[in-house]
Coordinates of C-alpha atoms in Angstrom, one line a residue:
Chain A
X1 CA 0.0 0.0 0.0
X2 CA 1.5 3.0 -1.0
X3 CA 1.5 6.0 1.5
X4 CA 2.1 9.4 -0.1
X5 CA 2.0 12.6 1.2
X6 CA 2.0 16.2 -0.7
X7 CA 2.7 19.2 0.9
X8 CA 0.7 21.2 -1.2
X9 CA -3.0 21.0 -3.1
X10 CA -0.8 21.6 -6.2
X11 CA 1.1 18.4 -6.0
X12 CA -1.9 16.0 -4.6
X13 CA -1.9 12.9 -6.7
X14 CA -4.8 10.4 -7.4
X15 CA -5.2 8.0 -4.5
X16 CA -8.0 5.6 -3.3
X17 CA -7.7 7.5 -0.6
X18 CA -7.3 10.8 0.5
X19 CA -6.7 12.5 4.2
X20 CA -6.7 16.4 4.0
X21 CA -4.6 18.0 6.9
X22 CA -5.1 21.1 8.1
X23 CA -4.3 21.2 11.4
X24 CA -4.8 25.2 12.1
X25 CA -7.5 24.9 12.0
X26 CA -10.3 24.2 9.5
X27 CA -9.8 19.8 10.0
X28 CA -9.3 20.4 13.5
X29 CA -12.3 22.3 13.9
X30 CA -14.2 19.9 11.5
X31 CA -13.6 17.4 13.6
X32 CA -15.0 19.0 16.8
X33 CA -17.8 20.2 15.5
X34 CA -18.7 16.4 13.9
X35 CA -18.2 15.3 17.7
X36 CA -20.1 17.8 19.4
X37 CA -23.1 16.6 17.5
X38 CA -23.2 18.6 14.1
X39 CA -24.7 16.9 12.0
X40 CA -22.6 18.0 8.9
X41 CA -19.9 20.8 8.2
X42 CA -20.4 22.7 5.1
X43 CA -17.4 24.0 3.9
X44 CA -17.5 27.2 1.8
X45 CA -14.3 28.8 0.6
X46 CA -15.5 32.2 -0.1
X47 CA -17.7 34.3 2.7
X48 CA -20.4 34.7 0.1
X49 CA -21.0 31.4 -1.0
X50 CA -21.5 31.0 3.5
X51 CA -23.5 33.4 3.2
X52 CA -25.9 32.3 0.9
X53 CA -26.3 29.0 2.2
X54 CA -26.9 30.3 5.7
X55 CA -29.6 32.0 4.0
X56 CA -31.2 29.5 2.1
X57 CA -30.7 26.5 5.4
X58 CA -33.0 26.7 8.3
X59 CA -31.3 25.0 11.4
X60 CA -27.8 26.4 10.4
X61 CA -25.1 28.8 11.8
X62 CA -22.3 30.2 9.9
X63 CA -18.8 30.2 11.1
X64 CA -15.5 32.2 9.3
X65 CA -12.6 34.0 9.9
X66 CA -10.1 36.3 8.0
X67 CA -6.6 36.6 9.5
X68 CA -8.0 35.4 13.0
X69 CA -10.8 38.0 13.1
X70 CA -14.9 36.8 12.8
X71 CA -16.0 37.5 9.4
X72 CA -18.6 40.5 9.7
X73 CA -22.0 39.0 9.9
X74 CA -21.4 35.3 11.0
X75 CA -22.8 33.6 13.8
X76 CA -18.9 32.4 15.0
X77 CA -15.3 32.7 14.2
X78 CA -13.4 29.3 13.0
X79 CA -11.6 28.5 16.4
X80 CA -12.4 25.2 17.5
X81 CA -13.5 26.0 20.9
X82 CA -16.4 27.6 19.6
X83 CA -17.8 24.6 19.0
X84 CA -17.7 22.2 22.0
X85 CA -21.6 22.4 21.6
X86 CA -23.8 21.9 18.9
X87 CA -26.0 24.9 17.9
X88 CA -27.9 23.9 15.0
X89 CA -27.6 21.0 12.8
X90 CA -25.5 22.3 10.1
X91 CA -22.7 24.3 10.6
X92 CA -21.0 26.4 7.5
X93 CA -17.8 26.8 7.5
X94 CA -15.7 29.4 5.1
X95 CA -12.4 28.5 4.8
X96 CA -10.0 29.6 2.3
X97 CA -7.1 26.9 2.4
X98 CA -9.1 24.0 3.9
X99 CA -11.9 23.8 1.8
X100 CA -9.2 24.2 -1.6
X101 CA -7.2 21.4 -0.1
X102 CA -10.9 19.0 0.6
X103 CA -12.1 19.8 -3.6
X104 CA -9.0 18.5 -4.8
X105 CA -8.8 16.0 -2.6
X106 CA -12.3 15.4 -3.8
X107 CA -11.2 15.5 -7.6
X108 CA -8.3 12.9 -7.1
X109 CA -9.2 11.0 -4.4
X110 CA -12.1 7.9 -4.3
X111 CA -12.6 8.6 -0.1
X112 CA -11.7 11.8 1.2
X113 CA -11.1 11.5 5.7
X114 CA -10.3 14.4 7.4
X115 CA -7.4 14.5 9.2
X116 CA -6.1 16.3 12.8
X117 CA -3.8 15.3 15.9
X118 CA -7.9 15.6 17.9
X119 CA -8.7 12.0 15.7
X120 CA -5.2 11.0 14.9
X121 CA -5.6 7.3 15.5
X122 CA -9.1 7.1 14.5
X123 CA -8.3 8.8 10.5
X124 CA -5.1 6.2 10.2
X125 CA -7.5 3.1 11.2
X126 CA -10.1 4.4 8.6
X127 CA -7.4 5.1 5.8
X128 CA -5.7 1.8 6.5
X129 CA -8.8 0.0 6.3
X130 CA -9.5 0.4 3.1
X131 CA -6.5 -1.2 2.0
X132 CA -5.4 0.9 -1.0
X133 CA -3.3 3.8 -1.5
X134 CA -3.4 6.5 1.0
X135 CA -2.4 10.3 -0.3
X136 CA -2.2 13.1 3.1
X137 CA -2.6 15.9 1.5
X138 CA -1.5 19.1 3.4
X139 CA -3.8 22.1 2.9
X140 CA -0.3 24.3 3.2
X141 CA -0.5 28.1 3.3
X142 CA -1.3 29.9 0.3
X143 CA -0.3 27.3 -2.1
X144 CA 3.3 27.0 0.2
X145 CA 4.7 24.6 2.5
X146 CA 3.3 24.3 6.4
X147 CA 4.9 23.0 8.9
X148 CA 2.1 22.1 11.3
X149 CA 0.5 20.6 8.6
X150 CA 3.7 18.7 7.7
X151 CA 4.0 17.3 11.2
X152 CA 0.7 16.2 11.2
X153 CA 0.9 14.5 8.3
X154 CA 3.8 12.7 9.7
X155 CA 2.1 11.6 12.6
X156 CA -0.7 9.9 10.2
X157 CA 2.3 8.5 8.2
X158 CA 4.1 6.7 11.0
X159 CA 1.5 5.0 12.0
X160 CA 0.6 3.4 8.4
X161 CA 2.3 0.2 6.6
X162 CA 3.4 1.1 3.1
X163 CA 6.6 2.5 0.7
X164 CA 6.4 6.4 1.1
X165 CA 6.7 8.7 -1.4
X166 CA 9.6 11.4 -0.9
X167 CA 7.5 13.7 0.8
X168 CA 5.6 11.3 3.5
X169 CA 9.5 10.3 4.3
X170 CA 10.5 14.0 4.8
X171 CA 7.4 14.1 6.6
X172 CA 8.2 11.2 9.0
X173 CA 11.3 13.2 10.0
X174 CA 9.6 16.3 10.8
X175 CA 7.2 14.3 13.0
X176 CA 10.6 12.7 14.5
X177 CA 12.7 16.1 15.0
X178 CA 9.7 17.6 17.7
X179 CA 9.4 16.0 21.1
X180 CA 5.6 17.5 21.5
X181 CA 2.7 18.3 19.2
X182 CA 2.6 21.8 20.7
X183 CA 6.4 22.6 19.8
X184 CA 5.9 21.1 16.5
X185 CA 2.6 23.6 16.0
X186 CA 4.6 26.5 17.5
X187 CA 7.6 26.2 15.1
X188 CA 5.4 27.1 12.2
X189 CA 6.4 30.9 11.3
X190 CA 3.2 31.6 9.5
X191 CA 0.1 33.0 10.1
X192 CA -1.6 35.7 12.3
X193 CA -0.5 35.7 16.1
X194 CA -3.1 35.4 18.7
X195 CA -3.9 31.8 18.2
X196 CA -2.2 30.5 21.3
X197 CA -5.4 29.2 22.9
X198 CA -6.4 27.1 19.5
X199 CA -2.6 25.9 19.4
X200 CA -2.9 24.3 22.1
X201 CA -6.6 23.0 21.4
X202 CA -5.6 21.6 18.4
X203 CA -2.0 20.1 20.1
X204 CA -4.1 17.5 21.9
X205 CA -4.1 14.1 20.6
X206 CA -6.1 11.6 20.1
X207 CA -9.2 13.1 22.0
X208 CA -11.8 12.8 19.7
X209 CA -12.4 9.3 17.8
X210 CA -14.6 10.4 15.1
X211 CA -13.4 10.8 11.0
X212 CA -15.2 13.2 9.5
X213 CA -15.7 12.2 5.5
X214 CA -16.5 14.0 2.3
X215 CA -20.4 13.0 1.8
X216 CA -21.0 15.0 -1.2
X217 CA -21.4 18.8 -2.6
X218 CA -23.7 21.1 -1.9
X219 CA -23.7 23.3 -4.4
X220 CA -20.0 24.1 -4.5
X221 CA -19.5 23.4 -1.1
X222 CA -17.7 20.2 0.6
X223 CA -20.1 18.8 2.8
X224 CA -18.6 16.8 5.8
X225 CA -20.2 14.5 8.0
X226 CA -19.3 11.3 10.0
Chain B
X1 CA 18.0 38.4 6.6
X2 CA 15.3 35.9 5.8
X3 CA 16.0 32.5 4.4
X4 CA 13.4 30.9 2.5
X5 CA 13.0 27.1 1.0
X6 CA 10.2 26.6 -1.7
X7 CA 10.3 23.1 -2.6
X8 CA 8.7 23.4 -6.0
X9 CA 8.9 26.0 -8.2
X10 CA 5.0 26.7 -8.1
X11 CA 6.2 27.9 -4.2
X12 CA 9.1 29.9 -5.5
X13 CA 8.8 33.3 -3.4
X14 CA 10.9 36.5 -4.5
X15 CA 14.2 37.6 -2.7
X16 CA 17.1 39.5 -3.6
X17 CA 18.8 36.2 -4.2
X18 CA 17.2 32.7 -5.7
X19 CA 19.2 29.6 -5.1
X20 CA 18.5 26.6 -7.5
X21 CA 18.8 23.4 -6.5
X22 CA 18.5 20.2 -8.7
X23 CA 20.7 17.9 -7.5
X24 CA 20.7 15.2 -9.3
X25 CA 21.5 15.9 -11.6
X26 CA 21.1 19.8 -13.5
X27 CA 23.6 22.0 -10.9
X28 CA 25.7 19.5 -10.6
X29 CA 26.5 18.7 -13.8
X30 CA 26.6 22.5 -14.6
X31 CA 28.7 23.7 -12.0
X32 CA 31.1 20.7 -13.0
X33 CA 30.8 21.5 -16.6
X34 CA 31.8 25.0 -15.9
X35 CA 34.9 24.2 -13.7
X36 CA 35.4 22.0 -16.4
X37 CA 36.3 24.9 -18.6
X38 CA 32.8 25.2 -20.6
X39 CA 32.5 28.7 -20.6
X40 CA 28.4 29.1 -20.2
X41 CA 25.7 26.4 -20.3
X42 CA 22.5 27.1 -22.1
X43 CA 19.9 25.3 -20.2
X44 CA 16.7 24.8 -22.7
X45 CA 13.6 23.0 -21.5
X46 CA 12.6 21.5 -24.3
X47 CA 14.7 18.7 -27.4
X48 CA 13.6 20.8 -30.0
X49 CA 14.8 24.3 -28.4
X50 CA 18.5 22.1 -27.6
X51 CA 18.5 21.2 -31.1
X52 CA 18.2 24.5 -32.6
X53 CA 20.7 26.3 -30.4
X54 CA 23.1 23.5 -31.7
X55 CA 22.3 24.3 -35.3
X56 CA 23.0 27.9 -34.6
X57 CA 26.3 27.8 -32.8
X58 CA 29.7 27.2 -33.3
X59 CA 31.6 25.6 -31.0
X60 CA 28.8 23.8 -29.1
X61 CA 27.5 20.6 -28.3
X62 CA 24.6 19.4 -26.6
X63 CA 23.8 17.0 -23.9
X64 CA 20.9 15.8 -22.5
X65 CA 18.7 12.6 -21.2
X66 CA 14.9 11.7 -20.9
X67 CA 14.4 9.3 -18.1
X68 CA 18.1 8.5 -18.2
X69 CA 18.8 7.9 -21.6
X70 CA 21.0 10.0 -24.1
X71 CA 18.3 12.0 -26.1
X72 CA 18.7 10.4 -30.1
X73 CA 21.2 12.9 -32.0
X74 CA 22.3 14.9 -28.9
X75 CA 26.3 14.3 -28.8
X76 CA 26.4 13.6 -24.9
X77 CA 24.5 12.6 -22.0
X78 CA 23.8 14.5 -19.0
X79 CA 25.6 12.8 -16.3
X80 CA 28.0 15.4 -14.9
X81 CA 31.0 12.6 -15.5
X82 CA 30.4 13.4 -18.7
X83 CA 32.1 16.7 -17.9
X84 CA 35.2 16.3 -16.5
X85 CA 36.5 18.1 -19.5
X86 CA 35.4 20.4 -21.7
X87 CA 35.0 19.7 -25.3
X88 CA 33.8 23.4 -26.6
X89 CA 33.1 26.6 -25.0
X90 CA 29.3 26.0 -25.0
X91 CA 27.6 23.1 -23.3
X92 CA 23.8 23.4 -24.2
X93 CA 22.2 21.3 -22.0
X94 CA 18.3 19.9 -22.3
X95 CA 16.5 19.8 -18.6
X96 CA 12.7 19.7 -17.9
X97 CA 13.0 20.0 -13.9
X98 CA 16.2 22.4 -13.4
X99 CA 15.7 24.9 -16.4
X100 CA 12.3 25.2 -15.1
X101 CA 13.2 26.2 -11.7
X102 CA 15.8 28.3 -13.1
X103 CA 13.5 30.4 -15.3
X104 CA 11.0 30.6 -12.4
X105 CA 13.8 32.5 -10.0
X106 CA 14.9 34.6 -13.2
X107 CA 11.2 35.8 -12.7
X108 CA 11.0 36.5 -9.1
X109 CA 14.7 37.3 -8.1
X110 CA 17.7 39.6 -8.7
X111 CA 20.0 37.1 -8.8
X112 CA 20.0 33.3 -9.9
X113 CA 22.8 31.4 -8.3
X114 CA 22.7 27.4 -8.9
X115 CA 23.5 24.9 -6.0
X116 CA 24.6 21.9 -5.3
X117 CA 26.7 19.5 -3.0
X118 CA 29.5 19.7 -5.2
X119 CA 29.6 23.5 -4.4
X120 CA 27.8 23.9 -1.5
X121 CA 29.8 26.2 0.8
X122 CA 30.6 28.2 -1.9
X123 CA 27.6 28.8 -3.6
X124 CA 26.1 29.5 0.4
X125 CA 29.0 31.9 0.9
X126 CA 28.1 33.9 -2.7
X127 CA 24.5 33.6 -0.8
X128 CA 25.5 35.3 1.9
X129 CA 27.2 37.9 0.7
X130 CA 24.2 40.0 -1.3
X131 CA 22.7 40.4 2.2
X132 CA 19.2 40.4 1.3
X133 CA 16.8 37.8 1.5
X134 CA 17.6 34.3 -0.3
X135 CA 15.6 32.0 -1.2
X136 CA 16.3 28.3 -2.1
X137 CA 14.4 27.1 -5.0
X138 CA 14.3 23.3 -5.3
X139 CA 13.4 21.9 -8.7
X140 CA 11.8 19.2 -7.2
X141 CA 10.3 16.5 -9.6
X142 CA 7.3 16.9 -11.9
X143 CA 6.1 19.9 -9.8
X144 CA 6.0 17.6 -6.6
X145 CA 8.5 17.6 -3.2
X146 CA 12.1 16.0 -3.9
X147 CA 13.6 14.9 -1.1
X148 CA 17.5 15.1 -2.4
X149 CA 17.0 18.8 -3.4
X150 CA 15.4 19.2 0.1
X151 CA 18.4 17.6 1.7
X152 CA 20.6 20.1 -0.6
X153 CA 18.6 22.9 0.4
X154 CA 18.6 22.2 3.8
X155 CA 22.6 21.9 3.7
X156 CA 22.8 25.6 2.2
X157 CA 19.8 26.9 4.6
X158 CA 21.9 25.5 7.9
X159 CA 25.6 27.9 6.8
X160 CA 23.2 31.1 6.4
X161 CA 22.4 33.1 9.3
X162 CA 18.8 34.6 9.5
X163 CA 15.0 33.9 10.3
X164 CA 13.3 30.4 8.3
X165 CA 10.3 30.3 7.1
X166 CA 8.5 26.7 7.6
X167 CA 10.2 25.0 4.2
X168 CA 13.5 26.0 5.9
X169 CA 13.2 24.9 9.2
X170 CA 11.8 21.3 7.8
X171 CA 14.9 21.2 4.9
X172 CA 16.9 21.4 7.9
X173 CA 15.3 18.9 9.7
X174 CA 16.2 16.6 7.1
X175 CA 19.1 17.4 6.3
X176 CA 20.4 17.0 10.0
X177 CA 18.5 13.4 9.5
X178 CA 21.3 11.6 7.3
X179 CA 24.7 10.8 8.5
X180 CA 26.1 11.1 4.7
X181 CA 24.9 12.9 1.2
X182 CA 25.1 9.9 -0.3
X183 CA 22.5 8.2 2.1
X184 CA 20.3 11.1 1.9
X185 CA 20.3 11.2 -2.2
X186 CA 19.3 7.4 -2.0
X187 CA 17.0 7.8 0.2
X188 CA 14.3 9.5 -2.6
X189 CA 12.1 7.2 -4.3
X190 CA 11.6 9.0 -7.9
X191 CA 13.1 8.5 -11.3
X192 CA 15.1 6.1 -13.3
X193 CA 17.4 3.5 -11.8
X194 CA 20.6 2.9 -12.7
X195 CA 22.4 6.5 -11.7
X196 CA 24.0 5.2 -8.9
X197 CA 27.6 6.7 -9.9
X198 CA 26.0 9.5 -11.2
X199 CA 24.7 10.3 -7.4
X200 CA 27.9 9.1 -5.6
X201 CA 29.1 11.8 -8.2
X202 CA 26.9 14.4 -6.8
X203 CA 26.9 13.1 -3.1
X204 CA 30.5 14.4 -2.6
X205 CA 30.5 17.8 -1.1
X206 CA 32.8 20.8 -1.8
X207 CA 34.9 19.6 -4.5
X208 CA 34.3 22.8 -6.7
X209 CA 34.1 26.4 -5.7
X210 CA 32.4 27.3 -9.0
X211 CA 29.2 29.9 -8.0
X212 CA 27.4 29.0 -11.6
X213 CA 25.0 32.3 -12.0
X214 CA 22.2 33.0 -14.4
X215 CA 23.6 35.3 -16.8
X216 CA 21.1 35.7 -19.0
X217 CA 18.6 34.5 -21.7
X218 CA 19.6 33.4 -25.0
X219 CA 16.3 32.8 -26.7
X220 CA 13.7 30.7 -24.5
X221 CA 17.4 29.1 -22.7
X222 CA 19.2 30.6 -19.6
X223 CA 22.7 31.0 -19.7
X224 CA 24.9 30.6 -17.0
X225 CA 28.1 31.2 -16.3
X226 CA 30.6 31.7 -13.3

């Protein structure tokens, strides 16, 4: 079984399967939201397209942020810990690099898993299950490189059976080189600052055992459910 | 003085001063070729360009390989052991990967320097001494993360002095990961077999203090020269 990983949308390769990493914070928060009792994530990556399904969805709130500041309008910001509780059934979700990473996951991919440290073990069971090739594929930043989501990917990588692809072995070493998750997430130099609570949120592993999984589009949204 | 890593070309920042690396084989064998006594290389992406250029010039010949074989009509290869003397004052040389990384830093930096093991303090020294941001551009293979150009990179990014940015800090990571070059270089998992003395060629480390720099375009090909 082949395990690949691609550090960027741009070099995501076809694969049975696909696990989209995006560990700050759009899969983390996916995942918590799933768990809390959403019923399904809608991901939108531009504020109108969240805005117009939170318009035409009853039972739905809207969530978004822009450099770590609330989109104007929404119900909620993007940080995970504003969604220990389920509000409404759906939740929306407008994320820029996230929701580009999950539609080309979707256009390469058979089964697209999200992935997070919060459901580390539970995403590597399901990918392994299915007993083809696995791609991680790392939302990055801007089309670049992330760290975070490099060591992430790692983490998912050292715990699958398989020949690796250049990039999952450079990705096992970062996972190697970082004695915590929270250092690892901290040596990212990316980013707006102020994130320090969702860091750590998102630093915890193996909390949450759900794997939230590409269902389907709703219009051009992803729409993520368990 | 930042120091940047973009390992594809697609992730090629700007800087003051773009580093390409394509280890196996493109810098190598041009910085070889030039301390050889070629007096410029003219990198073309494409046969047909090559093939022209050769038509054109006097005192030329022209190497090149697709998937490790001598292209039909061209009167070398491009193993760098191929040039260990030089046979004319220009080598026109056909590479998809390198040229292609070299014409993306012509368009997004001052200067184009090329790198490799076989020149790596010097060609991190010539870095260093523009003293404005640098940025190592990998060639990478087929648009996707190579891990022997990482390991390159990460050997230039760990003699300059200045602030990473997250492709840095993980080149680093793996290029503290490998007791030898030569370990390092086998450890990636693309392209033909049956280069192994070409990459115990390239594996040895500061045998040349060629800095091989972009000099210009001739046509659609960069020329370099020291």
């Amino acid at each position: 079984m082949p395990i690949n990983v691609a550090f960027t949308p741009a070099e995501a390769a076809h694969a049975d399967v696909g696990v989209v990493v995006d560990v700050l914070r759009a899969t983390s928060t996916i995942a918590q939201a799933l768990a809390a009792g959403y019923e399904r994530v809608l991901c939108a990556a531009e504020i109108e397209e969240a805005e117009s399904l939170r318009a035409e969805l009853d039972d739905a709130i809207v969530g978004g942020e822009r450099d770590a500041v609330r989109v104007a309008g929404f119900d909620v910001g993007a940080s995970p810990r504003a969604f220990v509780e389920a509000r409404a059934s759906t939740l929306i979700l407008s994320t820029t690099n996230g929701t580009r990473a999950i539609l080309e996951a979707a256009s390469r991919c058979e089964h697209v898993l999200l992935g997070s440290l919060l459901n580390l073990d539970a995403v590597a069971a399901a990918a392994a299950e299915r007993g083809g090739d696995v791609a991680i594929l790392c939302a990055g930043f801007k089309g670049a490189f992330a760290l975070d989501d490099a060591y992430c990917a790692g983490r998912i990588v050292q715990l699958l059976a398989g020949e690796r692809n250049d990039a999952a072995t450079a990705a096992e070493l970062v996972a190697g080189a970082y004695p915590t998750a929270l250092e690892a997430l901290n040596a990212r130099t990316y980013g707006p600052p102020g994130l320090e609570e969702d860091i750590a949120f998102c630093a915890r592993e193996n909390v949450l055992d759900v794997v939230p999984r590409l269902a389907g589009m709703v219009g051009t949204a992803a729409e993520i459910r368990i």
